[in-house]
GROMACS .gro file of N, CA and C in nm:
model
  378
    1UNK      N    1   1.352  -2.607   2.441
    1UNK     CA    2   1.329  -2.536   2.318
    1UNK      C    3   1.255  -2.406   2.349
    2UNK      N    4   1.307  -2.268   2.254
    2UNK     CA    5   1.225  -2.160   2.221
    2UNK      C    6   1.173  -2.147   2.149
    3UNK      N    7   1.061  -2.088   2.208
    3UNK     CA    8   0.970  -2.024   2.069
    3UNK      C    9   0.978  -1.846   2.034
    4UNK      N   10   0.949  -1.831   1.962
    4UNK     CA   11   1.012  -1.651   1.924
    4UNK      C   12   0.813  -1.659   1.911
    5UNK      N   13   0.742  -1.522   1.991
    5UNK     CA   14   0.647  -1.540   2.004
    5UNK      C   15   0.600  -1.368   1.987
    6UNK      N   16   0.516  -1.333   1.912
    6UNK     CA   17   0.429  -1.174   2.017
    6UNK      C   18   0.438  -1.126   2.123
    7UNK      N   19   0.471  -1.025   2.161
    7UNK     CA   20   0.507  -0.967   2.315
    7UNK      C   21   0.380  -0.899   2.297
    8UNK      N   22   0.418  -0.814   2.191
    8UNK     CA   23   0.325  -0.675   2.192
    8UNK      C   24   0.306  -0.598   2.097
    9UNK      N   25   0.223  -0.507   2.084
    9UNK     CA   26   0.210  -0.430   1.932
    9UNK      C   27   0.112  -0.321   1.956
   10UNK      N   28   0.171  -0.226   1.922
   10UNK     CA   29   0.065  -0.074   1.866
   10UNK      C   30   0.061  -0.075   1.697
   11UNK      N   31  -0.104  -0.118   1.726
   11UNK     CA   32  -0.126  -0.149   1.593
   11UNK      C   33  -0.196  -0.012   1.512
   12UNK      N   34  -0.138   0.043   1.400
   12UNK     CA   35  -0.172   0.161   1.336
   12UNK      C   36  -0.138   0.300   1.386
   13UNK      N   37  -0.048   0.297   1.452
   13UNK     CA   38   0.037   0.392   1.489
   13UNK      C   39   0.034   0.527   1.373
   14UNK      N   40   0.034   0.595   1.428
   14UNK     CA   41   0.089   0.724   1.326
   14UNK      C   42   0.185   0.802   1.367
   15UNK      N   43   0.294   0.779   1.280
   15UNK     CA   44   0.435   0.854   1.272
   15UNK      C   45   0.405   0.995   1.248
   16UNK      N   46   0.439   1.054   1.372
   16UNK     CA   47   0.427   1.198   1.400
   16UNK      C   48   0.583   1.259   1.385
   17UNK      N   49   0.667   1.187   1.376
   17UNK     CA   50   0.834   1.281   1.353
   17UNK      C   51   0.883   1.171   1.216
   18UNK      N   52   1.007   1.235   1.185
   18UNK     CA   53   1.116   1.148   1.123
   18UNK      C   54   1.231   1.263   1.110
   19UNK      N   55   1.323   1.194   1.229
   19UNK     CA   56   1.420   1.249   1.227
   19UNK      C   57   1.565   1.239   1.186
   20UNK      N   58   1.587   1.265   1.110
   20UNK     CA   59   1.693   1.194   1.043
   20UNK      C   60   1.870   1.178   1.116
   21UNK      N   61   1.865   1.286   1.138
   21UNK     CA   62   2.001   1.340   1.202
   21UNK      C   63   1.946   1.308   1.386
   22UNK      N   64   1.928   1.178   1.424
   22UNK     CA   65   1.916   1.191   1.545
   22UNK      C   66   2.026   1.057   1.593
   23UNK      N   67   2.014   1.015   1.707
   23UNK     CA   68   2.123   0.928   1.731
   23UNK      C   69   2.085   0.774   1.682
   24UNK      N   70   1.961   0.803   1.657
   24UNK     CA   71   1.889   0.624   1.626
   24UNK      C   72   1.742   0.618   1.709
   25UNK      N   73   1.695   0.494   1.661
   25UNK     CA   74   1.572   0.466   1.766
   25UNK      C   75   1.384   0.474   1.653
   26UNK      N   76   1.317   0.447   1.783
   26UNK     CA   77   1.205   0.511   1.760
   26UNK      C   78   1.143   0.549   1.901
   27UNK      N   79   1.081   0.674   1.935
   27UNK     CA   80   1.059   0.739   1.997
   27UNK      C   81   0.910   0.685   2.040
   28UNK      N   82   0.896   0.611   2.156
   28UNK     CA   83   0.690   0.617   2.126
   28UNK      C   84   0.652   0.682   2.270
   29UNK      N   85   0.531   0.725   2.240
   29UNK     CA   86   0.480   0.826   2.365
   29UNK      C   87   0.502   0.716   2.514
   30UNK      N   88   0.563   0.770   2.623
   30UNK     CA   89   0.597   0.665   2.745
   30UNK      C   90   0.493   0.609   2.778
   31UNK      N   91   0.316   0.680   2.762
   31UNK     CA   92   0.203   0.619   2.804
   31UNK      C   93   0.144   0.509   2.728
   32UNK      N   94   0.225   0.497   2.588
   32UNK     CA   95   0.163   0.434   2.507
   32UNK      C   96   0.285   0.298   2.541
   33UNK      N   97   0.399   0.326   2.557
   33UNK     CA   98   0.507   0.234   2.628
   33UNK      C   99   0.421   0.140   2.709
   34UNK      N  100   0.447   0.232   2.824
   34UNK     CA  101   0.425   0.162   2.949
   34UNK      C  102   0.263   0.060   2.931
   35UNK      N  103   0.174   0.098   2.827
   35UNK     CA  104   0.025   0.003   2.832
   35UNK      C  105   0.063  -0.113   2.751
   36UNK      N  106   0.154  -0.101   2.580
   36UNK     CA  107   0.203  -0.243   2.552
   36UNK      C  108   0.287  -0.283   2.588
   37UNK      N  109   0.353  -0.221   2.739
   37UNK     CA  110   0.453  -0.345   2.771
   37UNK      C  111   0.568  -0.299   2.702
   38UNK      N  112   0.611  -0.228   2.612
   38UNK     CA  113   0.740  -0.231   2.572
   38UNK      C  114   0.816  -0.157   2.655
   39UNK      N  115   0.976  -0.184   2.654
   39UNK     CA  116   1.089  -0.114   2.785
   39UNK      C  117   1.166  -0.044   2.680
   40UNK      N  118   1.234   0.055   2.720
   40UNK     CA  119   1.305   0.184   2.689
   40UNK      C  120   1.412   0.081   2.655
   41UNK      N  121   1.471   0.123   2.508
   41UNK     CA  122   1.585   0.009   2.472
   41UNK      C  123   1.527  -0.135   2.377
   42UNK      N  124   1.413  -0.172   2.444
   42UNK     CA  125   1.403  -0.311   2.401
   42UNK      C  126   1.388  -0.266   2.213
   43UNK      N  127   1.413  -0.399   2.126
   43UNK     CA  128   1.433  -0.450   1.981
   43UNK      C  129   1.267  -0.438   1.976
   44UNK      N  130   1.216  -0.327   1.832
   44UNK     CA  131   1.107  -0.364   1.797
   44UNK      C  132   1.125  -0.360   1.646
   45UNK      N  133   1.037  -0.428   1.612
   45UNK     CA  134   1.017  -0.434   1.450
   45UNK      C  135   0.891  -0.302   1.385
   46UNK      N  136   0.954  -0.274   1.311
   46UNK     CA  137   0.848  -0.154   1.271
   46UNK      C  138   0.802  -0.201   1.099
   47UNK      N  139   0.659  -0.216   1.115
   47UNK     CA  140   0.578  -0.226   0.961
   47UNK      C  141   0.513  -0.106   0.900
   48UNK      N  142   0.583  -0.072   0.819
   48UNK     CA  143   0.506   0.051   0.757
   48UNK      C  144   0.383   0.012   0.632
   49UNK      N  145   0.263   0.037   0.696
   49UNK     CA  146   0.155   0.025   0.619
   49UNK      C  147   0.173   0.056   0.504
   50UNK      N  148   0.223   0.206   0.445
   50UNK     CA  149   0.160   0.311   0.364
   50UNK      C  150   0.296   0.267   0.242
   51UNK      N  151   0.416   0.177   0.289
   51UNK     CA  152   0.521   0.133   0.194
   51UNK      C  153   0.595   0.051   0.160
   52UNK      N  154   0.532  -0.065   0.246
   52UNK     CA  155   0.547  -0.192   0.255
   52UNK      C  156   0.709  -0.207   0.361
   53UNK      N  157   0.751  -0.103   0.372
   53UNK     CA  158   0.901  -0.092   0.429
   53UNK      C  159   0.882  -0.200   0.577
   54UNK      N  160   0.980  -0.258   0.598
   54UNK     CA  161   0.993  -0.345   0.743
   54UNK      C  162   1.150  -0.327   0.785
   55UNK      N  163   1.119  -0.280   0.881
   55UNK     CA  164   1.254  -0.262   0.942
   55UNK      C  165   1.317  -0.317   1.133
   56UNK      N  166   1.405  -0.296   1.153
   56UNK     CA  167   1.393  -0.302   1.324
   56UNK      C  168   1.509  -0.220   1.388
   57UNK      N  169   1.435  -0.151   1.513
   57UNK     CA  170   1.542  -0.063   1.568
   57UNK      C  171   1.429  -0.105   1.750
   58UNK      N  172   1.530   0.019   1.815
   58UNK     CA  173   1.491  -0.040   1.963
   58UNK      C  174   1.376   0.104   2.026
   59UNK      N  175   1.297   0.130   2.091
   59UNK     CA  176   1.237   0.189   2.131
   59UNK      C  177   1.291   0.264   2.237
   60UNK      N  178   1.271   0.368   2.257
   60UNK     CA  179   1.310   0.486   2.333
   60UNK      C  180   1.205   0.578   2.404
   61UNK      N  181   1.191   0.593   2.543
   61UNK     CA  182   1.066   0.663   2.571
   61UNK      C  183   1.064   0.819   2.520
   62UNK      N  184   0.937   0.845   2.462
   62UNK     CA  185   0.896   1.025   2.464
   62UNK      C  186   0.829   1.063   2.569
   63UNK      N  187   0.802   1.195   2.526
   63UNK     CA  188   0.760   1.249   2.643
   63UNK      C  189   0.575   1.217   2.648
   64UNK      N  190   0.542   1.147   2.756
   64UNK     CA  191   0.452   1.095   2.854
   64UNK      C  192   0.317   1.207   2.807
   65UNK      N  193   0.231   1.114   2.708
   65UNK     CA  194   0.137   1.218   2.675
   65UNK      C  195   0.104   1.276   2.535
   66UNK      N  196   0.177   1.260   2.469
   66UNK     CA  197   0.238   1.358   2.345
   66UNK      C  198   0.218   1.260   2.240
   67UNK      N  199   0.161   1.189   2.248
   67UNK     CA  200   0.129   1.102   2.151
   67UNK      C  201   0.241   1.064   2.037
   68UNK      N  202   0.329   1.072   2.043
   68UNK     CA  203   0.486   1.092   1.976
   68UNK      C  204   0.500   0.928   1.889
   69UNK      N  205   0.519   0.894   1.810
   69UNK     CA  206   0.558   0.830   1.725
   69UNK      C  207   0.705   0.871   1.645
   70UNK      N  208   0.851   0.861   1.658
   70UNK     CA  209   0.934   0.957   1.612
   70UNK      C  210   1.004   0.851   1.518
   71UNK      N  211   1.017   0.815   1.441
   71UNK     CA  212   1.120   0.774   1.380
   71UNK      C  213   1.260   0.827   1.366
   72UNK      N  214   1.355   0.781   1.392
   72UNK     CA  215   1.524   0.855   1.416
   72UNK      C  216   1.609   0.780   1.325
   73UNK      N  217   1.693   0.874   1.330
   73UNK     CA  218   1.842   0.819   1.223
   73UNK      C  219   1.787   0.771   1.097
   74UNK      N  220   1.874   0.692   1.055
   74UNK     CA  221   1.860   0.581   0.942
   74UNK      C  222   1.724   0.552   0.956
   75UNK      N  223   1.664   0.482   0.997
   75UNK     CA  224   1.544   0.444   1.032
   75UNK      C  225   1.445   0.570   0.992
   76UNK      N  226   1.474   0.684   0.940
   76UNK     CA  227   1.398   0.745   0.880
   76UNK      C  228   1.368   0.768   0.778
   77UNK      N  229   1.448   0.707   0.654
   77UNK     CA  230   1.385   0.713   0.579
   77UNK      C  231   1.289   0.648   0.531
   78UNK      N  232   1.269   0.519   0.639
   78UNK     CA  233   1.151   0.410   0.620
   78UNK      C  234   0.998   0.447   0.629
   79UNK      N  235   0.982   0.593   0.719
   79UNK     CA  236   0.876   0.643   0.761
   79UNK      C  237   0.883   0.783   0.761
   80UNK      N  238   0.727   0.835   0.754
   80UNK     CA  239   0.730   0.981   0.737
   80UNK      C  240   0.626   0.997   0.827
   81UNK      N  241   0.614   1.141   0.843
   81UNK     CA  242   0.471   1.208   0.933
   81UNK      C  243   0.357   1.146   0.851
   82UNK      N  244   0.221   1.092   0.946
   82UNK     CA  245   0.152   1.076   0.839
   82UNK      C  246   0.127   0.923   0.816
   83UNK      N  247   0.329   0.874   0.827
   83UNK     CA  248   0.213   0.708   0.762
   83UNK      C  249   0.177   0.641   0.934
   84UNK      N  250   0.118   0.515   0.866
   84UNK     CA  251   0.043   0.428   0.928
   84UNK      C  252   0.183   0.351   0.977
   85UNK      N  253   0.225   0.296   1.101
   85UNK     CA  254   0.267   0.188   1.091
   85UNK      C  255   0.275   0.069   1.222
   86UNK      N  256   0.301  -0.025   1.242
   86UNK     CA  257   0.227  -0.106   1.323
   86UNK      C  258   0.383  -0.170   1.368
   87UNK      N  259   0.405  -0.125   1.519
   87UNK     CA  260   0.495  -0.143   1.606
   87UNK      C  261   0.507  -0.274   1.730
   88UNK      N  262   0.590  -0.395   1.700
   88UNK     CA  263   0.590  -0.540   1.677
   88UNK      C  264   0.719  -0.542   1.843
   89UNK      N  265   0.681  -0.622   1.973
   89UNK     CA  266   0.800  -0.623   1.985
   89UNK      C  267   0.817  -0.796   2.015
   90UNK      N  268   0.904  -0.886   2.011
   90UNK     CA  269   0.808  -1.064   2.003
   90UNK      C  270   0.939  -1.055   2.113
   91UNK      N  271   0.935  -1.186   2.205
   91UNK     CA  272   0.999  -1.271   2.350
   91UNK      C  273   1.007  -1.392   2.292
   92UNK      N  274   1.097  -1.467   2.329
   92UNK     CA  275   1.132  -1.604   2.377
   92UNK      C  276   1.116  -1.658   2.458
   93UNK      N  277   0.987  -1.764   2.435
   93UNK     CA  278   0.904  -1.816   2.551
   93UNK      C  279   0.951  -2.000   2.551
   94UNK      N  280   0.919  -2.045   2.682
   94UNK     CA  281   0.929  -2.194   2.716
   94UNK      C  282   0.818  -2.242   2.661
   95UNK      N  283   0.814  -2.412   2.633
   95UNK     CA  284   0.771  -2.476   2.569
   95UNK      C  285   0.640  -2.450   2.650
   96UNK      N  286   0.622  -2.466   2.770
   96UNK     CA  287   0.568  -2.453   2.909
   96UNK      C  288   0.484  -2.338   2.910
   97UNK      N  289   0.530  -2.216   2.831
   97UNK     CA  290   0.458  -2.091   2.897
   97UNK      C  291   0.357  -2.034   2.745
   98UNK      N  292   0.377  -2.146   2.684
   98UNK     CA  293   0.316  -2.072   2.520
   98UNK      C  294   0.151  -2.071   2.511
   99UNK      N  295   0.101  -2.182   2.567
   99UNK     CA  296  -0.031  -2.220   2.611
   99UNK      C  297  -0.125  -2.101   2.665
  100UNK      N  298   0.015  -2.023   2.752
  100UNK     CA  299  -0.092  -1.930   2.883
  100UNK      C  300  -0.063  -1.831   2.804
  101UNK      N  301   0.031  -1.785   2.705
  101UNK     CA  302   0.076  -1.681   2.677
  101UNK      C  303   0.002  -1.616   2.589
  102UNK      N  304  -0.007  -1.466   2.602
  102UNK     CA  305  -0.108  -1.397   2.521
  102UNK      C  306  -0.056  -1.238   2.549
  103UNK      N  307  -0.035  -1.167   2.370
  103UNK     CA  308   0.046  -1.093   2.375
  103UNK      C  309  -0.047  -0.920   2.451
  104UNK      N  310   0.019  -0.836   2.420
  104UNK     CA  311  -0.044  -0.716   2.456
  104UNK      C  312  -0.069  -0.635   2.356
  105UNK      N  313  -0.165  -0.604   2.287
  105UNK     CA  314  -0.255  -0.560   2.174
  105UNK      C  315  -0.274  -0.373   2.213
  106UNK      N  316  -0.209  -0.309   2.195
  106UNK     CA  317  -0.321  -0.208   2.184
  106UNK      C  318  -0.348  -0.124   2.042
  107UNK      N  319  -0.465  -0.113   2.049
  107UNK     CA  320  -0.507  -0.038   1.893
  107UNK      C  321  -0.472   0.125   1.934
  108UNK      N  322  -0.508   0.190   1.812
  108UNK     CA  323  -0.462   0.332   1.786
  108UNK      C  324  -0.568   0.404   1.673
  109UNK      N  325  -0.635   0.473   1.688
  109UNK     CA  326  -0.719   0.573   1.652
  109UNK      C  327  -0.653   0.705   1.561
  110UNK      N  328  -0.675   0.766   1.530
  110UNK     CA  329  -0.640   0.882   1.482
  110UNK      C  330  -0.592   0.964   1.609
  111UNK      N  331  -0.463   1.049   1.576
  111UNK     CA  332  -0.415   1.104   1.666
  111UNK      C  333  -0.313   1.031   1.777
  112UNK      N  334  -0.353   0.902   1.722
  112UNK     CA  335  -0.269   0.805   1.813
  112UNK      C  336  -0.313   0.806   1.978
  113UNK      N  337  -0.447   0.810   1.971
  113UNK     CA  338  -0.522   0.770   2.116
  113UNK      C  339  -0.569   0.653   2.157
  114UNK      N  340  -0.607   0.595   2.249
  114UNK     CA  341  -0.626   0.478   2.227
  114UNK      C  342  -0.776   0.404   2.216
  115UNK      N  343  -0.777   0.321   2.137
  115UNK     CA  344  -0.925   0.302   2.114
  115UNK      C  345  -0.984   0.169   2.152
  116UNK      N  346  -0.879   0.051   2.127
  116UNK     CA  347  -0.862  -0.045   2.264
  116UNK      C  348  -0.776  -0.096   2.286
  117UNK      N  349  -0.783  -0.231   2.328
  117UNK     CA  350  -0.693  -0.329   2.366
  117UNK      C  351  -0.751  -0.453   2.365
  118UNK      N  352  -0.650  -0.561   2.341
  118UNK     CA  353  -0.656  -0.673   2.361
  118UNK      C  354  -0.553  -0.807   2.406
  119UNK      N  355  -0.560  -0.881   2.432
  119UNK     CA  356  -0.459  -1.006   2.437
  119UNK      C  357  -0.485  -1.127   2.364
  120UNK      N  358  -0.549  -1.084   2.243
  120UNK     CA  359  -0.588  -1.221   2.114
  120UNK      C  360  -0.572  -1.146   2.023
  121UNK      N  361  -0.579  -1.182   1.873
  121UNK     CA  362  -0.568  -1.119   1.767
  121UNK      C  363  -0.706  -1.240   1.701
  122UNK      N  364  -0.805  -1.177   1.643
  122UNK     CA  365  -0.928  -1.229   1.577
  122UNK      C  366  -0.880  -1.310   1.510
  123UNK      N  367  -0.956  -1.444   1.481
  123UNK     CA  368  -0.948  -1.511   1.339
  123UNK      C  369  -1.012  -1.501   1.244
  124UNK      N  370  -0.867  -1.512   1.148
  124UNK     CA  371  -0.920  -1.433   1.012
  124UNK      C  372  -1.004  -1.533   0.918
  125UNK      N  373  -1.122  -1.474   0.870
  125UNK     CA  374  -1.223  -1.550   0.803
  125UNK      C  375  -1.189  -1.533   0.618
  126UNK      N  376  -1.188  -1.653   0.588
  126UNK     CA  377  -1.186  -1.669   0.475
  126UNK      C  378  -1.321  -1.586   0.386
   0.00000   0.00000   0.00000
């Protein structure tokens, strides 16, 4: 048996493009790639804070640095410059590996810098 689990997430992202007329995708800065773990291509789910919108398309590297958040194609009208939104990508893990498993967290600051990281997500207090 699988489990469909958290890989990874840039949480509070800020959508710096929306491009409408592009081939598809979402664009995220390669440095911000390469720290949660997500691969050029791979399926992410995108939550837009600011409109409740949920959508999914695949990630595409930008340019290394640039703090780039781009929303493309279709997928743009879900997001604009400006909003908030929190970038999801989840794996299919063995019954075996769920125990050890712990996703890759990184937070996002204004400007889309980074402010930390983690591999837990807090529990939420009533």
């Amino acid at each position: 048996m699988h489990t469909v689990m958290l890989k990874a997430k840039l949480h509070m992202a800020r959508v710096t493009h929306a491009v409408l007329h592009y081939e598809g995708s979402c664009a995220i800065d390669g440095e911000l790639l390469d720290m949660a773990g997500i691969r050029e291509n791979e399926q992410v789910q995108i939550y837009n804070v600011a409109t409740g919108a949920r959508f999914t398309t695949y990630a595409i590297r930008g340019e290394a640095g640039s703090k780039m958040i781009s929303i493309n194609g279709a997928a743009a009208h879900h997001g604009k410059p400006g909003h908030r939104v929190i970038i999801c990508s989840y794996a299919h893990y063995e019954e075996s590996e769920l125990d050890s498993h712990r996703p890759s967290l990184v937070y996002l600051a204004e400007g889309n810098e980074v402010s930390h990281t983690s591999n837990a997500i807090p529990v939420q207090l009533a």
